[in-house]
Short mmCIF file of N, CA and C in Angstrom, two decimals:
data_model
loop_
_atom_site.label_atom_id
_atom_site.label_comp_id
_atom_site.label_asym_id
_atom_site.label_seq_id
_atom_site.Cartn_x
_atom_site.Cartn_y
_atom_site.Cartn_z
N ASP A 1 0.82 -1.19 0.00
CA ASP A 1 0.00 0.00 0.00
C ASP A 1 0.86 1.25 0.00
N ASP A 2 0.33 2.30 -0.66
CA ASP A 2 1.11 3.53 -0.89
C ASP A 2 1.44 4.25 0.41
N HIS A 3 0.51 4.27 1.31
CA HIS A 3 0.75 4.99 2.56
C HIS A 3 1.87 4.34 3.35
N LYS A 4 1.89 3.04 3.42
CA LYS A 4 2.94 2.33 4.14
C LYS A 4 4.29 2.57 3.46
N ASN A 5 4.33 2.56 2.15
CA ASN A 5 5.59 2.83 1.43
C ASN A 5 6.09 4.26 1.72
N TRP A 6 5.14 5.18 1.72
CA TRP A 6 5.52 6.57 2.02
C TRP A 6 6.05 6.67 3.45
N CYS A 7 5.41 6.02 4.40
CA CYS A 7 5.85 6.03 5.80
C CYS A 7 7.23 5.38 5.92
N ASP A 8 7.42 4.26 5.24
CA ASP A 8 8.72 3.59 5.29
C ASP A 8 9.82 4.49 4.71
N LEU A 9 9.53 5.17 3.62
CA LEU A 9 10.49 6.08 3.00
C LEU A 9 10.83 7.23 3.94
N GLU A 10 9.79 7.83 4.52
CA GLU A 10 10.01 8.94 5.45
C GLU A 10 10.77 8.47 6.69
N LEU A 11 10.47 7.32 7.18
CA LEU A 11 11.16 6.76 8.34
C LEU A 11 12.63 6.51 8.00
N SER A 12 12.91 6.04 6.83
CA SER A 12 14.27 5.82 6.38
C SER A 12 15.02 7.14 6.28
N LYS A 13 14.36 8.16 5.71
CA LYS A 13 14.99 9.48 5.62
C LYS A 13 15.29 10.02 7.01
N THR A 14 14.32 9.85 7.91
CA THR A 14 14.49 10.34 9.27
C THR A 14 15.65 9.64 9.97
N ASN A 15 15.71 8.33 9.82
CA ASN A 15 16.80 7.57 10.45
C ASN A 15 18.17 7.97 9.87
N THR A 16 18.21 8.20 8.56
CA THR A 16 19.45 8.64 7.92
C THR A 16 19.84 10.02 8.45
N SER A 17 18.86 10.90 8.57
CA SER A 17 19.11 12.24 9.08
C SER A 17 19.60 12.18 10.52
N ILE A 18 18.99 11.32 11.33
CA ILE A 18 19.41 11.16 12.73
C ILE A 18 20.85 10.66 12.78
N ASP A 19 21.19 9.68 11.95
CA ASP A 19 22.56 9.16 11.92
C ASP A 19 23.55 10.25 11.50
N ASP A 20 23.18 11.00 10.46
CA ASP A 20 24.06 12.08 10.00
C ASP A 20 24.27 13.12 11.10
N LYS A 21 23.19 13.48 11.76
CA LYS A 21 23.29 14.49 12.81
C LYS A 21 24.05 13.96 14.02
N SER A 22 23.90 12.68 14.30
CA SER A 22 24.67 12.07 15.40
C SER A 22 26.16 12.09 15.07
N ASP A 23 26.50 11.77 13.83
CA ASP A 23 27.91 11.82 13.40
C ASP A 23 28.45 13.25 13.50
N LYS A 24 27.65 14.20 13.06
CA LYS A 24 28.06 15.60 13.10
C LYS A 24 28.23 16.05 14.55
N LEU A 25 27.32 15.63 15.43
CA LEU A 25 27.41 15.96 16.85
C LEU A 25 28.69 15.39 17.45
N GLU A 26 29.00 14.16 17.12
CA GLU A 26 30.23 13.53 17.63
C GLU A 26 31.47 14.29 17.12
N GLU A 27 31.46 14.64 15.84
CA GLU A 27 32.57 15.39 15.25
C GLU A 27 32.75 16.74 15.95
N LEU A 28 31.65 17.44 16.16
CA LEU A 28 31.72 18.74 16.82
C LEU A 28 32.13 18.62 18.28
N SER A 29 31.69 17.56 18.94
CA SER A 29 32.10 17.33 20.33
C SER A 29 33.61 17.12 20.43
N ILE A 30 34.17 16.38 19.48
CA ILE A 30 35.61 16.16 19.45
C ILE A 30 36.34 17.48 19.20
N LYS A 31 35.82 18.30 18.29
CA LYS A 31 36.43 19.61 18.04
C LYS A 31 36.40 20.48 19.29
N ILE A 32 35.27 20.44 19.99
CA ILE A 32 35.15 21.23 21.23
C ILE A 32 36.18 20.76 22.25
N GLN A 33 36.33 19.46 22.40
CA GLN A 33 37.31 18.93 23.35
C GLN A 33 38.73 19.37 22.96
N ASN A 34 39.02 19.32 21.66
CA ASN A 34 40.34 19.74 21.20
C ASN A 34 40.56 21.23 21.47
N HIS A 35 39.55 22.03 21.21
CA HIS A 35 39.67 23.47 21.45
C HIS A 35 39.78 23.77 22.95
N ASP A 36 39.07 23.00 23.77
CA ASP A 36 39.19 23.18 25.22
C ASP A 36 40.61 22.86 25.67
N ALA A 37 41.18 21.79 25.13
CA ALA A 37 42.56 21.43 25.48
C ALA A 37 43.53 22.51 25.02
N THR A 38 43.30 23.06 23.84
CA THR A 38 44.14 24.14 23.33
C THR A 38 44.03 25.37 24.23
N ALA A 39 42.81 25.69 24.66
CA ALA A 39 42.59 26.84 25.54
C ALA A 39 43.32 26.65 26.87
N ILE A 40 43.28 25.45 27.40
CA ILE A 40 43.99 25.16 28.65
C ILE A 40 45.49 25.33 28.46
N GLN A 41 46.01 24.81 27.35
CA GLN A 41 47.45 24.93 27.07
C GLN A 41 47.84 26.39 26.88
N LEU A 42 47.02 27.15 26.17
CA LEU A 42 47.32 28.56 25.96
C LEU A 42 47.28 29.34 27.27
N ALA A 43 46.35 29.00 28.15
CA ALA A 43 46.28 29.65 29.46
C ALA A 43 47.54 29.36 30.26
N GLU A 44 48.03 28.14 30.18
CA GLU A 44 49.28 27.77 30.86
C GLU A 44 50.46 28.53 30.25
N ASP A 45 50.49 28.63 28.93
CA ASP A 45 51.55 29.39 28.27
C ASP A 45 51.53 30.85 28.70
N ILE A 46 50.34 31.42 28.82
CA ILE A 46 50.20 32.81 29.25
C ILE A 46 50.71 32.96 30.68
N ARG A 47 50.36 32.01 31.54
CA ARG A 47 50.82 32.06 32.93
C ARG A 47 52.35 32.02 32.99
N LYS A 48 52.96 31.13 32.20
CA LYS A 48 54.41 31.03 32.17
C LYS A 48 55.03 32.33 31.64
N ALA A 49 54.43 32.89 30.61
CA ALA A 49 54.93 34.16 30.05
C ALA A 49 54.81 35.28 31.09
N ASP A 50 53.71 35.31 31.83
CA ASP A 50 53.54 36.31 32.88
C ASP A 50 54.62 36.15 33.95
N ASP A 51 54.93 34.91 34.30
CA ASP A 51 56.00 34.65 35.28
C ASP A 51 57.34 35.14 34.75
N MET A 52 57.60 34.88 33.47
CA MET A 52 58.86 35.34 32.87
C MET A 52 58.93 36.87 32.87
N ILE A 53 57.83 37.51 32.54
CA ILE A 53 57.79 38.98 32.52
C ILE A 53 58.05 39.52 33.93
N ALA A 54 57.45 38.90 34.93
CA ALA A 54 57.67 39.35 36.31
C ALA A 54 59.14 39.19 36.69
N ALA A 55 59.76 38.08 36.29
CA ALA A 55 61.18 37.86 36.59
C ALA A 55 62.05 38.89 35.87
N ILE A 56 61.73 39.17 34.63
CA ILE A 56 62.50 40.17 33.86
C ILE A 56 62.34 41.55 34.50
N ASP A 57 61.11 41.89 34.91
CA ASP A 57 60.88 43.18 35.57
C ASP A 57 61.71 43.28 36.85
N ALA A 58 61.76 42.19 37.62
CA ALA A 58 62.54 42.20 38.86
C ALA A 58 64.03 42.38 38.55
N HIS A 59 64.53 41.69 37.53
CA HIS A 59 65.94 41.84 37.15
C HIS A 59 66.23 43.26 36.67
N MET A 60 65.31 43.82 35.90
CA MET A 60 65.50 45.19 35.42
C MET A 60 65.53 46.18 36.58
N LYS A 61 64.65 45.98 37.56
CA LYS A 61 64.62 46.86 38.72
C LYS A 61 65.94 46.75 39.49
N GLU A 62 66.40 45.51 39.68
CA GLU A 62 67.66 45.30 40.39
C GLU A 62 68.83 45.93 39.63
N ALA A 63 68.85 45.76 38.31
CA ALA A 63 69.92 46.34 37.50
C ALA A 63 69.88 47.86 37.56
N THR A 64 68.70 48.44 37.56
CA THR A 64 68.55 49.89 37.65
C THR A 64 69.08 50.40 39.00
N GLU A 65 68.76 49.68 40.06
CA GLU A 65 69.26 50.06 41.38
C GLU A 65 70.79 49.98 41.43
N ILE A 66 71.35 48.91 40.86
CA ILE A 66 72.81 48.75 40.83
C ILE A 66 73.44 49.89 40.04
N ARG A 67 72.86 50.24 38.90
CA ARG A 67 73.39 51.36 38.10
C ARG A 67 73.29 52.68 38.85
N SER A 68 72.20 52.88 39.59
CA SER A 68 72.04 54.11 40.36
C SER A 68 73.12 54.22 41.44
N VAL A 69 73.36 53.10 42.13
CA VAL A 69 74.40 53.09 43.16
C VAL A 69 75.76 53.32 42.50
N GLY A 70 76.01 52.65 41.39
CA GLY A 70 77.28 52.82 40.67
C GLY A 70 77.46 54.25 40.19
N ARG A 71 76.38 54.86 39.72
CA ARG A 71 76.43 56.24 39.25
C ARG A 71 76.80 57.17 40.39
N ALA A 72 76.19 56.95 41.56
CA ALA A 72 76.48 57.79 42.73
C ALA A 72 77.93 57.59 43.17
N GLU A 73 78.39 56.33 43.20
CA GLU A 73 79.78 56.06 43.57
C GLU A 73 80.74 56.68 42.58
N ASN A 74 80.42 56.60 41.30
CA ASN A 74 81.27 57.18 40.27
C ASN A 74 81.33 58.70 40.40
N ALA A 75 80.18 59.33 40.67
CA ALA A 75 80.14 60.79 40.85
C ALA A 75 81.00 61.19 42.04
N ALA A 76 80.93 60.42 43.14
CA ALA A 76 81.74 60.72 44.33
C ALA A 76 83.23 60.55 44.02
N ALA A 77 83.58 59.50 43.26
CA ALA A 77 84.98 59.27 42.89
C ALA A 77 85.49 60.40 42.00
N ILE A 78 84.67 60.85 41.07
CA ILE A 78 85.08 61.95 40.19
C ILE A 78 85.30 63.22 41.02
N LYS A 79 84.38 63.50 41.96
CA LYS A 79 84.53 64.68 42.81
C LYS A 79 85.80 64.57 43.64
N ASP A 80 86.05 63.39 44.21
CA ASP A 80 87.28 63.19 45.00
C ASP A 80 88.51 63.41 44.13
N SER A 81 88.48 62.91 42.90
CA SER A 81 89.61 63.07 41.99
C SER A 81 89.82 64.54 41.65
N GLU A 82 88.75 65.25 41.39
CA GLU A 82 88.87 66.68 41.08
C GLU A 82 89.40 67.45 42.28
N ASP A 83 88.90 67.11 43.47
CA ASP A 83 89.41 67.76 44.69
C ASP A 83 90.89 67.46 44.88
N ALA A 84 91.28 66.22 44.63
CA ALA A 84 92.69 65.83 44.78
C ALA A 84 93.54 66.58 43.76
N ARG A 85 93.06 66.69 42.54
CA ARG A 85 93.81 67.41 41.51
C ARG A 85 94.00 68.88 41.91
N THR A 86 92.93 69.48 42.43
CA THR A 86 93.01 70.87 42.88
C THR A 86 94.03 70.99 44.02
N ALA A 87 93.99 70.04 44.96
CA ALA A 87 94.93 70.08 46.10
C ALA A 87 96.36 69.90 45.62
N ILE A 88 96.58 68.99 44.70
CA ILE A 88 97.93 68.75 44.17
C ILE A 88 98.42 69.97 43.40
N THR A 89 97.55 70.57 42.60
CA THR A 89 97.93 71.77 41.86
C THR A 89 98.32 72.88 42.83
N SER A 90 97.58 73.04 43.90
CA SER A 90 97.91 74.06 44.91
C SER A 90 99.22 73.72 45.60
N ALA A 91 99.41 72.45 45.92
CA ALA A 91 100.66 72.03 46.58
C ALA A 91 101.85 72.27 45.66
N ILE A 92 101.70 71.97 44.39
CA ILE A 92 102.80 72.20 43.43
C ILE A 92 103.10 73.69 43.37
N ALA A 93 102.09 74.54 43.34
CA ALA A 93 102.30 75.99 43.29
C ALA A 93 103.04 76.46 44.54
N VAL A 94 102.63 75.94 45.71
CA VAL A 94 103.29 76.32 46.96
C VAL A 94 104.75 75.88 46.93
N LEU A 95 105.00 74.66 46.49
CA LEU A 95 106.37 74.14 46.44
C LEU A 95 107.22 74.92 45.44
N LYS A 96 106.66 75.27 44.30
CA LYS A 96 107.40 76.06 43.31
C LYS A 96 107.79 77.41 43.90
N ASP A 97 106.82 78.06 44.57
CA ASP A 97 107.12 79.35 45.19
C ASP A 97 108.19 79.20 46.27
N PHE A 98 108.11 78.17 47.06
CA PHE A 98 109.08 77.94 48.13
C PHE A 98 110.48 77.72 47.58
N TYR A 99 110.60 76.87 46.56
CA TYR A 99 111.92 76.55 46.03
C TYR A 99 112.46 77.67 45.13
N LYS A 100 111.60 78.49 44.56
CA LYS A 100 112.07 79.63 43.78
C LYS A 100 112.72 80.65 44.69
N SER A 101 112.14 80.82 45.86
CA SER A 101 112.66 81.81 46.78
C SER A 101 113.91 81.33 47.50
N SER A 102 114.25 80.08 47.43
CA SER A 102 115.44 79.62 48.15
C SER A 102 116.68 79.59 47.34
#
């Protein structure tokens, strides 16, 4: 009978559609799992990069402090050297005057 044939055909189409959609659902579920794993890995990579940035910032701060101390020590050494040069120049002048007069 025609009605039964039509029902059988529609039922077959429906079952095929259900199978196709089930396959598609499984495929998409696998993609979601893969993307979730990628997101977790990327989050871990970001955390590691943030840790590296924090370490670099700490090293830069320490290096800046060391340079500041070195700069201050260098400025003091230059001032001491200039003062010493001035004192030696004065001493040489005094000695020249003393020995010229003798």
